[in-house]
Tab-separated table of C-alpha atoms in Angstrom:
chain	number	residue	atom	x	y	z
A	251	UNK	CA	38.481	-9.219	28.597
A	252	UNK	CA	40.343	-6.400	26.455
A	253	UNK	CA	43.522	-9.065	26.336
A	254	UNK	CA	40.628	-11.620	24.810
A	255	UNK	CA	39.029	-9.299	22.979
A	256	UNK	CA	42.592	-8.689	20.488
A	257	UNK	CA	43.193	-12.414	20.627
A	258	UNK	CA	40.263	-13.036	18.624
A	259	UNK	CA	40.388	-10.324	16.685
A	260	UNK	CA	43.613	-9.696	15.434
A	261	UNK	CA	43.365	-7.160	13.137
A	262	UNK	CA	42.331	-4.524	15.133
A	263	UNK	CA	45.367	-5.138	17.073
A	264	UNK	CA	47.518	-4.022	14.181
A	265	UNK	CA	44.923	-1.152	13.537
A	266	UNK	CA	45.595	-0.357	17.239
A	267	UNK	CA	49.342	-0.071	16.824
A	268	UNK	CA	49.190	2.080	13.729
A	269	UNK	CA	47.025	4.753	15.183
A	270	UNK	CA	49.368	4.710	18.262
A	271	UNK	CA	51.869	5.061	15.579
A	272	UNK	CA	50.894	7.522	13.174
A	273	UNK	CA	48.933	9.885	16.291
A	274	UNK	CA	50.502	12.333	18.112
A	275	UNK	CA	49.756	13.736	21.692
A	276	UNK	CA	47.787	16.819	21.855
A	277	UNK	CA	50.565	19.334	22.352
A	278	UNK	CA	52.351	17.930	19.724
A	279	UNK	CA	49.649	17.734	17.094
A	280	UNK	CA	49.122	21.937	17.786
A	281	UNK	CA	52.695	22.283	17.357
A	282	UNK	CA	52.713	20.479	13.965
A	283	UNK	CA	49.608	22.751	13.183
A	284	UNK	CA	51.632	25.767	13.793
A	285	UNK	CA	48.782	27.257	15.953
A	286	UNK	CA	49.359	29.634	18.957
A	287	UNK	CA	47.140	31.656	21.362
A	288	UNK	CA	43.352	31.214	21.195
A	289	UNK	CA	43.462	29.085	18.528
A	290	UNK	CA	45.281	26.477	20.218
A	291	UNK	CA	43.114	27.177	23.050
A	292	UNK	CA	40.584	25.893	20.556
A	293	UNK	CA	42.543	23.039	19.394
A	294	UNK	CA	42.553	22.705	23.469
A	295	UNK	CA	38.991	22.084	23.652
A	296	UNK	CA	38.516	20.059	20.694
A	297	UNK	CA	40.669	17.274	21.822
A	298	UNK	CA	38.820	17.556	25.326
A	299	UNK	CA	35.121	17.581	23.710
A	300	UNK	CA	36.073	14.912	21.019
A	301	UNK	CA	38.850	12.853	20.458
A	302	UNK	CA	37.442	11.318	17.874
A	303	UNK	CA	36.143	14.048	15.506
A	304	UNK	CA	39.590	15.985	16.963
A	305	UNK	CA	41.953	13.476	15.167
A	306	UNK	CA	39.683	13.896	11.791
A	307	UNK	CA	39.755	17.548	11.816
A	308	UNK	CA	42.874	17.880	12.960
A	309	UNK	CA	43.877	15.908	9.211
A	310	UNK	CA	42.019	18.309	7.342
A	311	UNK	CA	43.016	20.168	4.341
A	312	UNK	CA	44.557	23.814	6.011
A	313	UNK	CA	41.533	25.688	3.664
A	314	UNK	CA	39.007	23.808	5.908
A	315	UNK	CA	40.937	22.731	9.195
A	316	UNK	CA	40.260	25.929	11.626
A	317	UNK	CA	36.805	26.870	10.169
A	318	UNK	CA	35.646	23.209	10.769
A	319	UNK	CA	37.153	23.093	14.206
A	320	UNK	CA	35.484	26.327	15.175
A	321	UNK	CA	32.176	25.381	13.878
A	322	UNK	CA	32.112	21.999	15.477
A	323	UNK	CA	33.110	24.102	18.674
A	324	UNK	CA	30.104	26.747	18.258
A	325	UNK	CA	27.723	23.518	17.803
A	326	UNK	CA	29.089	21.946	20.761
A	327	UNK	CA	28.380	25.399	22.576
A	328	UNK	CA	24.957	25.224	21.498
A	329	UNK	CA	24.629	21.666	21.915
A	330	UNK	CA	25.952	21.638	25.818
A	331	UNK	CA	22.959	24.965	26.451
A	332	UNK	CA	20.541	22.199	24.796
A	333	UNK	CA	21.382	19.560	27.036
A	334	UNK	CA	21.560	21.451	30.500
A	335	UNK	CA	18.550	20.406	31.943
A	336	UNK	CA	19.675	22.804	34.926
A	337	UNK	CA	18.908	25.772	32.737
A	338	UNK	CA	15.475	27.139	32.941
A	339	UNK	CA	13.125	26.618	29.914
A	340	UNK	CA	12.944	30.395	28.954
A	341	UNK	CA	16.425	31.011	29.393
A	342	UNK	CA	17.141	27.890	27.440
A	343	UNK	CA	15.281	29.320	24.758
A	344	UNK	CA	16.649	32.784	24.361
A	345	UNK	CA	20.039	31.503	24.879
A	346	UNK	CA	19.530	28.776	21.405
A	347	UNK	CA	17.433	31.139	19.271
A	348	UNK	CA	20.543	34.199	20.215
A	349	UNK	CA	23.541	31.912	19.461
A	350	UNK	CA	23.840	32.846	16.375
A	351	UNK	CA	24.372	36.816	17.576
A	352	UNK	CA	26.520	35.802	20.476
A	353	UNK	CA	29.302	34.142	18.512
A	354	UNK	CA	29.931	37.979	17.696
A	355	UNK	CA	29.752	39.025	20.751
A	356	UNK	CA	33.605	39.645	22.212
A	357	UNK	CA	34.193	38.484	25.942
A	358	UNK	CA	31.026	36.304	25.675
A	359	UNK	CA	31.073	33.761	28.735
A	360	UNK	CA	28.584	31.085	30.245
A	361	UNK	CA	29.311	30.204	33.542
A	362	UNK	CA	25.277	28.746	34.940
A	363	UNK	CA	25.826	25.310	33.050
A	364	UNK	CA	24.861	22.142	35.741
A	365	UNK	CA	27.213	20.182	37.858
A	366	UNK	CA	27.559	17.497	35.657
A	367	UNK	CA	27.833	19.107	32.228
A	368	UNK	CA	30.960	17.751	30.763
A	369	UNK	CA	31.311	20.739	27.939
A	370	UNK	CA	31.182	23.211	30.535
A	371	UNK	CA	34.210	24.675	30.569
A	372	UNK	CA	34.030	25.298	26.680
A	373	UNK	CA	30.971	27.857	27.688
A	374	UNK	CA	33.060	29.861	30.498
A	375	UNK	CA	36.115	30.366	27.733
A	376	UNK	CA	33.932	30.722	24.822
A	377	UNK	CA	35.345	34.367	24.449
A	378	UNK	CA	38.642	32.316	22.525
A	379	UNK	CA	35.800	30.835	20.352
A	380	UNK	CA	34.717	33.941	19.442
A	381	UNK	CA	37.924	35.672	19.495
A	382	UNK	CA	39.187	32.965	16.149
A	383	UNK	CA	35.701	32.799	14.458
A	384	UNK	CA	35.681	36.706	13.701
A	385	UNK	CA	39.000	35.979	11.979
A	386	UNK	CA	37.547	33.446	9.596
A	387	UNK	CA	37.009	34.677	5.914
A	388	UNK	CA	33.506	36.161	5.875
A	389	UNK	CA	32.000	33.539	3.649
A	390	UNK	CA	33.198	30.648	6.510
A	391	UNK	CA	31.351	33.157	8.823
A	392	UNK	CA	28.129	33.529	7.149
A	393	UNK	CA	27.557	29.992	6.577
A	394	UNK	CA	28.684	29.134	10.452
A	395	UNK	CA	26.154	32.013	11.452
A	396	UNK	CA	23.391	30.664	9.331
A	397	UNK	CA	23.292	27.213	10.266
A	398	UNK	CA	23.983	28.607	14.022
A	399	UNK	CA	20.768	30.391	13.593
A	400	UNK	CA	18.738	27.369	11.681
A	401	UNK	CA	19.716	24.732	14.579
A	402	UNK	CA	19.413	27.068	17.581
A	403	UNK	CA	15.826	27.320	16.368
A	404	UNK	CA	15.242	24.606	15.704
A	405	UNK	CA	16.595	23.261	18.988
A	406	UNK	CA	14.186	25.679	21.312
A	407	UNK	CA	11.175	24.481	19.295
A	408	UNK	CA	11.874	20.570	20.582
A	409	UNK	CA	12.125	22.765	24.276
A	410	UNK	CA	8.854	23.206	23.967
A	411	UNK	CA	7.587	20.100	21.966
A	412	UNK	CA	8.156	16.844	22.042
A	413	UNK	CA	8.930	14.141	19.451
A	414	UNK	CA	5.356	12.396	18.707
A	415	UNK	CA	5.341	11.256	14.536
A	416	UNK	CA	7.739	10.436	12.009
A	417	UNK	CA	7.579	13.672	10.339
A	418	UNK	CA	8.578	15.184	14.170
A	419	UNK	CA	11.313	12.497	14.336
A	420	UNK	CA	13.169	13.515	10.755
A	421	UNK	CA	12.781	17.417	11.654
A	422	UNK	CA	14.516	16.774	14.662
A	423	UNK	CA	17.222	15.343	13.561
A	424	UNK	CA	17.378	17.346	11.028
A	425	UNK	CA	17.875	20.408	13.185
A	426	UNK	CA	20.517	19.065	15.549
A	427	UNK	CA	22.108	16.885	13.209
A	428	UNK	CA	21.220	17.146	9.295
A	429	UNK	CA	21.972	20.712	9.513
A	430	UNK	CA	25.150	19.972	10.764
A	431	UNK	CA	25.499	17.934	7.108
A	432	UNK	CA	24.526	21.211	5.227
A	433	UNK	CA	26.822	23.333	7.167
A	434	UNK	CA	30.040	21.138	6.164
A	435	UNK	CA	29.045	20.469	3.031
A	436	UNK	CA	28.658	24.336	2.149
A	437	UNK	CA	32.244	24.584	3.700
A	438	UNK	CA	33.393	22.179	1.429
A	439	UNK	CA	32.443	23.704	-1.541
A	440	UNK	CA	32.704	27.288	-0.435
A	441	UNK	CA	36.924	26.752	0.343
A	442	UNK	CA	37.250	25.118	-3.414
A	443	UNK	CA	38.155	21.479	-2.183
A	444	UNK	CA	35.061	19.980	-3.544
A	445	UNK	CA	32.814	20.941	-6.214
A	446	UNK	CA	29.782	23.333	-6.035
A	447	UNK	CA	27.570	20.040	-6.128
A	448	UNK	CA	28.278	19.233	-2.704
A	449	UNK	CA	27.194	22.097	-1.222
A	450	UNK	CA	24.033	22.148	-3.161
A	451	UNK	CA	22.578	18.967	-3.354
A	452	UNK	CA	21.778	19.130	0.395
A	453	UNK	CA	19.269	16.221	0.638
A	454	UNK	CA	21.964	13.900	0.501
A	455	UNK	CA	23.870	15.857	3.121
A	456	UNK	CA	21.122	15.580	5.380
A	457	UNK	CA	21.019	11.885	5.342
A	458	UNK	CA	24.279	12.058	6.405
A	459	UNK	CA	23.276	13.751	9.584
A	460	UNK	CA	19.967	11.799	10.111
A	461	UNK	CA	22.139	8.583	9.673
A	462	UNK	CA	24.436	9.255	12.459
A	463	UNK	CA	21.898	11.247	14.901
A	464	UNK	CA	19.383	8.014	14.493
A	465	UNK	CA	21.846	5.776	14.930
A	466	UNK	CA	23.287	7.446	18.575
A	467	UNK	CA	19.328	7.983	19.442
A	468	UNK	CA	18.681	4.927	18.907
A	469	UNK	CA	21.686	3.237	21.056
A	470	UNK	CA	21.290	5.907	23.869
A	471	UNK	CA	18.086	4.628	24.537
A	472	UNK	CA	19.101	3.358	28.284
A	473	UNK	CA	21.225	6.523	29.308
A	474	UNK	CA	18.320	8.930	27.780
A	475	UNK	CA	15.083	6.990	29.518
A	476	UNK	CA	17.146	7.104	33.146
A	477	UNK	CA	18.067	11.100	32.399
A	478	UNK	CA	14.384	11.194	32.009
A	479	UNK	CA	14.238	11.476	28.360
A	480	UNK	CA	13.269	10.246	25.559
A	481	UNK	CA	13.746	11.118	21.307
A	482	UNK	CA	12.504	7.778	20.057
A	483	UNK	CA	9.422	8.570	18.367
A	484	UNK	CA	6.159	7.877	19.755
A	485	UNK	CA	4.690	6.774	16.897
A	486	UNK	CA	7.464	4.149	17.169
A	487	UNK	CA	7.206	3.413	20.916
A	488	UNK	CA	3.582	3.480	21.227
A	489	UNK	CA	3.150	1.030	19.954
A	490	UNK	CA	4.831	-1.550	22.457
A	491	UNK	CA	4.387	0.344	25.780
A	492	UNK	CA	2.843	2.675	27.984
A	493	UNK	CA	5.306	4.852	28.459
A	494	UNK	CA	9.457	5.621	27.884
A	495	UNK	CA	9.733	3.683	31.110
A	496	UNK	CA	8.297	0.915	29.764
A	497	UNK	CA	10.873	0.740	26.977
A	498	UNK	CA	13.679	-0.646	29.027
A	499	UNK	CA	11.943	-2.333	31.737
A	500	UNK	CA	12.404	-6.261	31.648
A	501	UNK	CA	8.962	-7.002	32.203
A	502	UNK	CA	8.628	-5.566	28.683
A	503	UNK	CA	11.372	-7.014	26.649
A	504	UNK	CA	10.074	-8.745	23.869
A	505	UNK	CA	7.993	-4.979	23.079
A	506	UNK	CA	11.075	-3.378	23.537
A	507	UNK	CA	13.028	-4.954	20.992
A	508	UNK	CA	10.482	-4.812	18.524
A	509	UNK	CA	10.249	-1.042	19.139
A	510	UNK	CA	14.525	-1.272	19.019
A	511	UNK	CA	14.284	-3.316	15.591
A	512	UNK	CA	11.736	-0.460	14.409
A	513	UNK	CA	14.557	2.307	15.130
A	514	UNK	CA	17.209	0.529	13.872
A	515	UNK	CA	15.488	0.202	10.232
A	516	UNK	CA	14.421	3.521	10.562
A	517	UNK	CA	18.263	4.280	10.480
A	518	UNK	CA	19.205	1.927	8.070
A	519	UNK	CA	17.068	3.501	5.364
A	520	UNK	CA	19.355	6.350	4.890
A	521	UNK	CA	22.522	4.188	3.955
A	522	UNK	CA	21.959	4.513	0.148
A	523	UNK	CA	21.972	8.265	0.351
A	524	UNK	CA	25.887	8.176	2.691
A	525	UNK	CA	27.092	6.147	0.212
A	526	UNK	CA	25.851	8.539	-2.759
A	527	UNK	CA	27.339	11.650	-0.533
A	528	UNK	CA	30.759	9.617	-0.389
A	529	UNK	CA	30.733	8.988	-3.826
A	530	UNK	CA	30.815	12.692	-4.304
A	531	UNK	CA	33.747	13.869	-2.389
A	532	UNK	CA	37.361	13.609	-3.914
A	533	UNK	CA	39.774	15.319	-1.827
A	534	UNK	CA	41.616	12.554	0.647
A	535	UNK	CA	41.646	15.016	4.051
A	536	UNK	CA	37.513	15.749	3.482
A	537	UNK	CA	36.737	12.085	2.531
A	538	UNK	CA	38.543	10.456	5.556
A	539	UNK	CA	36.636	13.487	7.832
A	540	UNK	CA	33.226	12.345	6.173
A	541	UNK	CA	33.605	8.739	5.628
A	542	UNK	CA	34.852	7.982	9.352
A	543	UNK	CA	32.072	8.990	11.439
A	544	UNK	CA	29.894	6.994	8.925
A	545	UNK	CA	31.843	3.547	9.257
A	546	UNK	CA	30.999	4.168	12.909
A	547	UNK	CA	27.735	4.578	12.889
A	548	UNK	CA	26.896	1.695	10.561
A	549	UNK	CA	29.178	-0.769	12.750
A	550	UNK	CA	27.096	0.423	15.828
A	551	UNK	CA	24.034	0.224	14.295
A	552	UNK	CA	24.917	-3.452	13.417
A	553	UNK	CA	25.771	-3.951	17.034
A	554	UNK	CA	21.976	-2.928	18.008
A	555	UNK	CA	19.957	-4.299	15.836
A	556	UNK	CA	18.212	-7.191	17.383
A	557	UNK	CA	20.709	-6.768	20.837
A	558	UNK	CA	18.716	-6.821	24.467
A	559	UNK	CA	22.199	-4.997	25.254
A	560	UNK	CA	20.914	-1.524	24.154
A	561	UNK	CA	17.848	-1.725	26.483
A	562	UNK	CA	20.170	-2.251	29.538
A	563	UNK	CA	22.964	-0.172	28.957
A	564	UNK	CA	24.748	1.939	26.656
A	565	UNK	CA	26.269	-0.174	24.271
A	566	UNK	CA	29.554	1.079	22.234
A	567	UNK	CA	31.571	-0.727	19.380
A	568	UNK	CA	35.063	-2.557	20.809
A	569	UNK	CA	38.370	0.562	20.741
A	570	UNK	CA	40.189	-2.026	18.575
A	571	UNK	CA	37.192	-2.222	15.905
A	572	UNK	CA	36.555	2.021	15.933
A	573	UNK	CA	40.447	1.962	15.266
A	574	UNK	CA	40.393	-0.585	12.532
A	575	UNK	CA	37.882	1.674	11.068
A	576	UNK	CA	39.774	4.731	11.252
A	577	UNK	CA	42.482	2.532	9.581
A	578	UNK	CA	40.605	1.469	6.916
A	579	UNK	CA	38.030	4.446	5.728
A	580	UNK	CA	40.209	5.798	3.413
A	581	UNK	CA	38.751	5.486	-0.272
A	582	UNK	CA	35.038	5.071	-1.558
A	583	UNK	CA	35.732	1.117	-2.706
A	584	UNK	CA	37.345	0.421	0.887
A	585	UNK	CA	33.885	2.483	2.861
A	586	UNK	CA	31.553	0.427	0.587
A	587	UNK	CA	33.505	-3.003	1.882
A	588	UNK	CA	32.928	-1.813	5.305
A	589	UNK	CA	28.934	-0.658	4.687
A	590	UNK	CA	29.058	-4.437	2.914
A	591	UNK	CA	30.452	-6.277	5.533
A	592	UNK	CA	28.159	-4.749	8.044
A	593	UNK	CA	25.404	-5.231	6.310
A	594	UNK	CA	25.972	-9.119	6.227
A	595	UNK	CA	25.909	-9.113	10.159
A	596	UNK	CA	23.095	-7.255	10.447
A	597	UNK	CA	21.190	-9.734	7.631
A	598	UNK	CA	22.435	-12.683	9.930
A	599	UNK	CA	20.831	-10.727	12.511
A	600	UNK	CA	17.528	-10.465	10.898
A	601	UNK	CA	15.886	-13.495	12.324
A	602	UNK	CA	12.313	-14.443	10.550
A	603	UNK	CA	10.820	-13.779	14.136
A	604	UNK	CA	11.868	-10.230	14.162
A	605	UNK	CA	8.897	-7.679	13.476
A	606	UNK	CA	11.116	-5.864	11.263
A	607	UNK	CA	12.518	-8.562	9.409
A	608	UNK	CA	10.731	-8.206	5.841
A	609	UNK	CA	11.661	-4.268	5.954
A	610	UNK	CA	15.469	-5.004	6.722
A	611	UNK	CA	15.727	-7.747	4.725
A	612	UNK	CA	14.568	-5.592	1.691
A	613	UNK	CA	17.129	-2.684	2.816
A	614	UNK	CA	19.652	-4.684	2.809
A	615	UNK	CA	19.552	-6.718	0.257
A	616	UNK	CA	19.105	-4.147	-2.407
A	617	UNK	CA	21.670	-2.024	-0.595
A	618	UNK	CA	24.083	-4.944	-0.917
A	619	UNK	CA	23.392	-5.456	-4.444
A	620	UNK	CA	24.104	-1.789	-4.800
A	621	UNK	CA	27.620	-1.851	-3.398
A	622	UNK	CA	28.382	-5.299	-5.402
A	623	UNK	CA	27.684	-3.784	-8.277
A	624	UNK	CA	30.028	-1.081	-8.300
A	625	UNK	CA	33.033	-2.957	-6.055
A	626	UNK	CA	36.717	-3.295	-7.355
A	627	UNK	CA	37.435	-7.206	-7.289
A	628	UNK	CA	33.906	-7.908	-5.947
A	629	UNK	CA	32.065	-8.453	-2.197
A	630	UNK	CA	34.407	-8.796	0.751
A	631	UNK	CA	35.258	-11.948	2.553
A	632	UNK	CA	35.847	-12.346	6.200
A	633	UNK	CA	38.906	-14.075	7.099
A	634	UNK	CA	37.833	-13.953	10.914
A	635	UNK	CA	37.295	-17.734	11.140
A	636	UNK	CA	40.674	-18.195	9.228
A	637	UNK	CA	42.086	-15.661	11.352
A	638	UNK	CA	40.830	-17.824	14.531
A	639	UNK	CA	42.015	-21.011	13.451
A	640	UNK	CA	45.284	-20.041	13.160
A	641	UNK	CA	45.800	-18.766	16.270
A	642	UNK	CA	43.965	-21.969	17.976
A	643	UNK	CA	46.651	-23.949	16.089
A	644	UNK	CA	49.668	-22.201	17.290
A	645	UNK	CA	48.131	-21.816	20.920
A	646	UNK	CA	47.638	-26.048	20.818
A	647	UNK	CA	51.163	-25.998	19.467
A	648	UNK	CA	52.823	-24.213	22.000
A	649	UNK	CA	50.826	-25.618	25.146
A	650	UNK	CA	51.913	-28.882	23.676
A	651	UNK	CA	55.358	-27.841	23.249
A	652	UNK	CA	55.429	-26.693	27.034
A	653	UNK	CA	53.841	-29.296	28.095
A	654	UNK	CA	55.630	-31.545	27.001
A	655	UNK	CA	58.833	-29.857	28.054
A	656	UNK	CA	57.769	-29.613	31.382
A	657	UNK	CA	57.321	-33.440	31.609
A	658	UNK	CA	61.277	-34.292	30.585
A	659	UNK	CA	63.340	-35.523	33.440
């Protein structure tokens, strides 16, 4: 299947081989970062929590690099005491709304995470976390502490609640994720790369959290109903069932993809704003961090709309595509082909029978319009029939060739 799966798309097999190319192994990438000590203990743990954001960060501009990788650590902290459904409510609680005081703390250590938390080890070591973080400049610190703070809060109030309206839906998201969006952005503009603008206009920063949170919500659907969870909305999925259950059950599948369709516009809605955000960042190391993440999320949100897949399992876009992305998400015009080229799958997705199909159509069509208008050399064009035609030739060629090789006396 993965053999097939480069055969028909080809150039993802050349993406493949530069990223094998231009990416080193761990070690060597903390080598090349001159890092020693706790800090590569850090640079440890980022490669083990996240290979994907670890190659990103691990680009970065040196003014950003080690702040960014300790604050994506500190979330992940916080994040892995959110998930623990091991750790009881009250504890949970005091744990999240005290983060922000513990990554002060020296020798902190968390060693009651579950059986099956992945992240766990980053808790029991966290004292190297904490060690590196008090050596940041104090204005890296203070923004880090705030947003610590802001999300840890924000994070014990959904212990407690649960996701019912719209309005609960966007404040969720926008703790664990839009936050996230303010917190970088800040950084940004706080170590001189970018302009003040960036870490002010936070709006569009938060629709650059909301855009990737809504998106992995909405694909996790499966994994999160069987953990016994759920953060679709239920003023969403209310609508077509009973209960979370009900969501991914077969006997319910045409309600279930109308409630998927639902999420996935829901998502889609915050495109224009990423694509403003992008617009706004100029140095290369910061716009390949931002802009990569984003070419993800729209290519996977493409993949769900209007896909039974999501209700069964969790779905994921193919390696070779994520590292054509990483490839390619290098400039503004070259994200807006991506965003573009996306879009059109997702409008030959949008059958008339969907219940969503007026609102996407809409979103996408003006978003389209958007990106034309402002495109170097005008839309994209997909070569992938081209692409496929060509290689059907020369595979006719050569079975013909062998065959008829094979049939000489």
């Amino acid at each position: 299947m993965a053999f097939l799966d480069w055969v028909l798309h080809p150039t993802e097999l050349w993406a493949a081989f530069w990223y094998v190319m231009r990416h080193a192994p761990p070690d060597e990438k903390t080598v090349k970062l001159q890092v020693s000590g706790d800090m590569k203990r850090c640079y440890d743990f980022l490669e083990m929590t996240s290979r994907s954001f670890a190659a990103v960060i691990q680009e970065l501009n040196p003014k950003l690099r080690d702040g960014i990788c300790l604050f994506y650590l500190i979330l992940r902290g916080l994040d892995t005491i959110e998930d623990d459904m091991t750790i009881p409510g009250a504890k949970k609680r005091d744990l999240l709304e005290s983060f922000h005081k513990i990554i002060y703390q020296d020798g902190w250590s968390f060693k009651e995470s579950g059986p099956d938390e992945k992240d766990a080890l980053l808790l029991v070591e966290f004292e190297v976390v904490v060690s590196e973080f008090k050596r940041l400049p104090t204005e890296f610190q203070d923004i880090i502490a705030d947003i610590t703070k802001r999300m840890g809060s924000g994070m014990a109030k959904y212990t407690r609640s649960r996701v019912e309206s719209l309005d609960d839906y966007n404040e969720y998201c926008h703790f664990v994720a839009g936050l996230v969006g303010h917190g970088l952005s800040r950084l940004f503009s706080e170590s001189g790369l970018e302009d003040s603008s960036v870490g002010e206009n936070l709006e569009l920063a938060n629709s650059m959290g909301l855009f990737l949170q809504k998106t992995n919500i909405t694909r996790d659907i499966n994994e999160d109903v069987i953990d016994g969870r759920c953060f679709w909305p239920k003023a969403i999925w209310a609508q077509y069932a009973d209960n979370e259950e009900m969501l991914i059950s077969k006997n319910n599948r045409d309600n279930g993809m109308k409630a998927l369709n639902e999420m996935c516009a829901n998502a889609l809605s915050h495109i224009p704003d990423v694509i403003e955000y992008l617009g706004s960042i100029h140095e290369p190391s910061v716009f390949r961090f931002c802009a990569i993440p984003q070419t993800m999320a729209v290519a996977t949100i493409a993949l769900c709309y209007n896909n039974s897949r999501v209700l069964d399992t969790n779905v994921k876009i193919r390696k070779g595509e994520a590292l054509k992305l990483i490839a390619a998400s290098t400039d503004p015009d070259s994200v807006k082909r991506i965003f573009y080229t996306y879009l059109e799958m997702i409008e030959d997705k949008n059958s008339p029978d969907c219940s969503t199909f007026e609102e996407v159509r809409k979103i996408v069509d003006k978003t389209k319009k958007d990106i034309a208008s402002t495109l170097k050399g005008g839309p994209p064009v997909d070569f992938t029939k081209e692409y496929l035609v060509i290689i059907l030739f020369f595979v006719s060629l050569f079975t013909f060739i062998y065959q008829y090789n094979s049939s000489r006396p």
